[in-house]
Amino acid sequence: MSVLVVCPGKDPENWVKALKNQHPGMNVYVYPEEHDTEEVEFAITWNHPRGLFKNYPNLKVIASMGAGVDHILSDAALPDNVEVTKIVDDTLTEDMGDFVLSQVMNHIRGLHHYVKNQQKKQWEKFQYKRPQNTKVGIMGLGVLGNAVADKLHKNFFKVYGWSRTEKNCDNVTSFHGKDQLQEFLENSEILVCLLPLTDDTCDILNADLFDMLPEGAYIINVARGEHLVEHDLMKMIDNGHLSGASLDVFREEPLPDEHPFWDHPRINITPHIASLTKPESVVAQIAENYDRMKEDEPLKNKVEMEKGY
Ligand code: NDP
């Protein structure tokens, strides 16, 4: 019985080292090095080549290296009956809270103006909003959305949330389902996307949705690039309805040199770093699921395939 690590474009060595530290008896292969495909029952992956897992007749579990699983489920050739797990990790969750808070604060204090003005040696003061007077709407009240909501509340923001099913969260005015989307959006002066990427949520950040936001709303997308219709965002910023955006994720990553987002004065770009998985912090839960698979016990953080997250 062996474990396969597949993460093209990433260095697998930290993963292998952390797995072996955690579970010294584990036999770990790294794709594409030569290995016996029949031996592999458990795979750990990020952005595997499409169709790869069809070649593993005994594969039972695919563990995502991160909180998102769209990179696995979007493979039309995924073997039947395979179980998929995702990462739920305190460090990942806390880091997302810190990042979103930093972007929200950056926006209300207008800090990006001063970075630009420093380059021009320009001394210019701007008025700013206070957290107490700022409404932030979070799309997705899961592990990360909840943590972000909590952090923003502790920093005195007025927090609104939207999810698929009804929630009763402390300190968050929550809405759910398509019927309540408009009311949620009308209260979102800053809109944070923390939805998983599914058929229902792809392209959800589009002109119709932006129209329902208050004039001057600001967008923070830390979920997936495919949530955002890029052209609609540019149009709504350029016509003044939106005041700008902070984008951490993109339809194509790395963002191509010629992409208009790079030079847009009202768009802040970060290279998908809102919250990075640290192998040493998450291998324990992966190793535990490996043992659970061997013992035929229910897996932790299992993805519901029919929901897509
Ligand atoms: P969860 O699965 O814990 O939560 C997902 C939330 O989205 C749930 O509240 C769910 O509602 C809601 N949701 C799903 N579909 C819909 C829908 N159609 N309409 C309304 N609400 C919906 O996910 P996480 O919080 O762990 O992660 C969210 C995403 O963040 C990941 O999928 C990943 O793409 C992204 N991410 C980005 C990172 C970065 O560095 N930029 C790092 C890590 C993750 P309900 O509760 O009712 O089911």
PDB file of C-alpha atoms in Angstrom, residues 7-8 13-14 36 47 51 85 90 94 97 127 156 160 162 164 174 181 188 191 207 217 227 258-259 265 280 291 308:
ATOM      1  CA  CYS A   7       1.668  18.523  -7.370  1.00  0.00           C
ATOM      2  CA  PRO A   8       3.077  19.722 -10.697  1.00  0.00           C
ATOM      3  CA  GLU A  13       9.841  17.432  -1.141  1.00  0.00           C
ATOM      4  CA  ASN A  14       8.424  19.324   1.859  1.00  0.00           C
ATOM      5  CA  ASP A  36       3.847   0.878  -9.378  1.00  0.00           C
ATOM      6  CA  ASN A  47      -3.605  20.462  -9.772  1.00  0.00           C
ATOM      7  CA  GLY A  51      -7.238  11.946 -16.265  1.00  0.00           C
ATOM      8  CA  THR A  85     -10.923  15.083   1.363  1.00  0.00           C
ATOM      9  CA  ASP A  90      -6.358  26.388  12.151  1.00  0.00           C
ATOM     10  CA  GLU A  94      -6.340  32.206  10.878  1.00  0.00           C
ATOM     11  CA  GLY A  97      -8.821  35.989   8.578  1.00  0.00           C
ATOM     12  CA  GLN A 127     -10.680  61.032   4.726  1.00  0.00           C
ATOM     13  CA  PHE A 156     -15.867  46.333  15.058  1.00  0.00           C
ATOM     14  CA  TYR A 160     -23.287  40.161   6.931  1.00  0.00           C
ATOM     15  CA  TRP A 162     -24.612  34.550   2.748  1.00  0.00           C
ATOM     16  CA  ARG A 164     -26.579  27.996   0.716  1.00  0.00           C
ATOM     17  CA  SER A 174     -26.980  35.989   7.830  1.00  0.00           C
ATOM     18  CA  LEU A 181     -29.073  37.231  -2.144  1.00  0.00           C
ATOM     19  CA  SER A 188     -22.459  44.739   1.490  1.00  0.00           C
ATOM     20  CA  LEU A 191     -18.055  42.131  -0.561  1.00  0.00           C
ATOM     21  CA  ALA A 207     -22.521  42.639 -13.555  1.00  0.00           C
ATOM     22  CA  ALA A 217     -18.844  48.960  -3.094  1.00  0.00           C
ATOM     23  CA  HIS A 227     -16.028  33.137  -9.545  1.00  0.00           C
ATOM     24  CA  GLU A 258      -0.595  41.420 -20.743  1.00  0.00           C
ATOM     25  CA  HIS A 259      -3.607  41.175 -18.407  1.00  0.00           C
ATOM     26  CA  PRO A 265      -5.243  51.837 -10.679  1.00  0.00           C
ATOM     27  CA  GLU A 280       4.061  20.475   8.408  1.00  0.00           C
ATOM     28  CA  ASP A 291      -4.918   5.296   8.682  1.00  0.00           C
ATOM     29  CA  GLY A 308     -19.101  19.822  -4.911  1.00  0.00           C
TER      30      GLY A 308
END
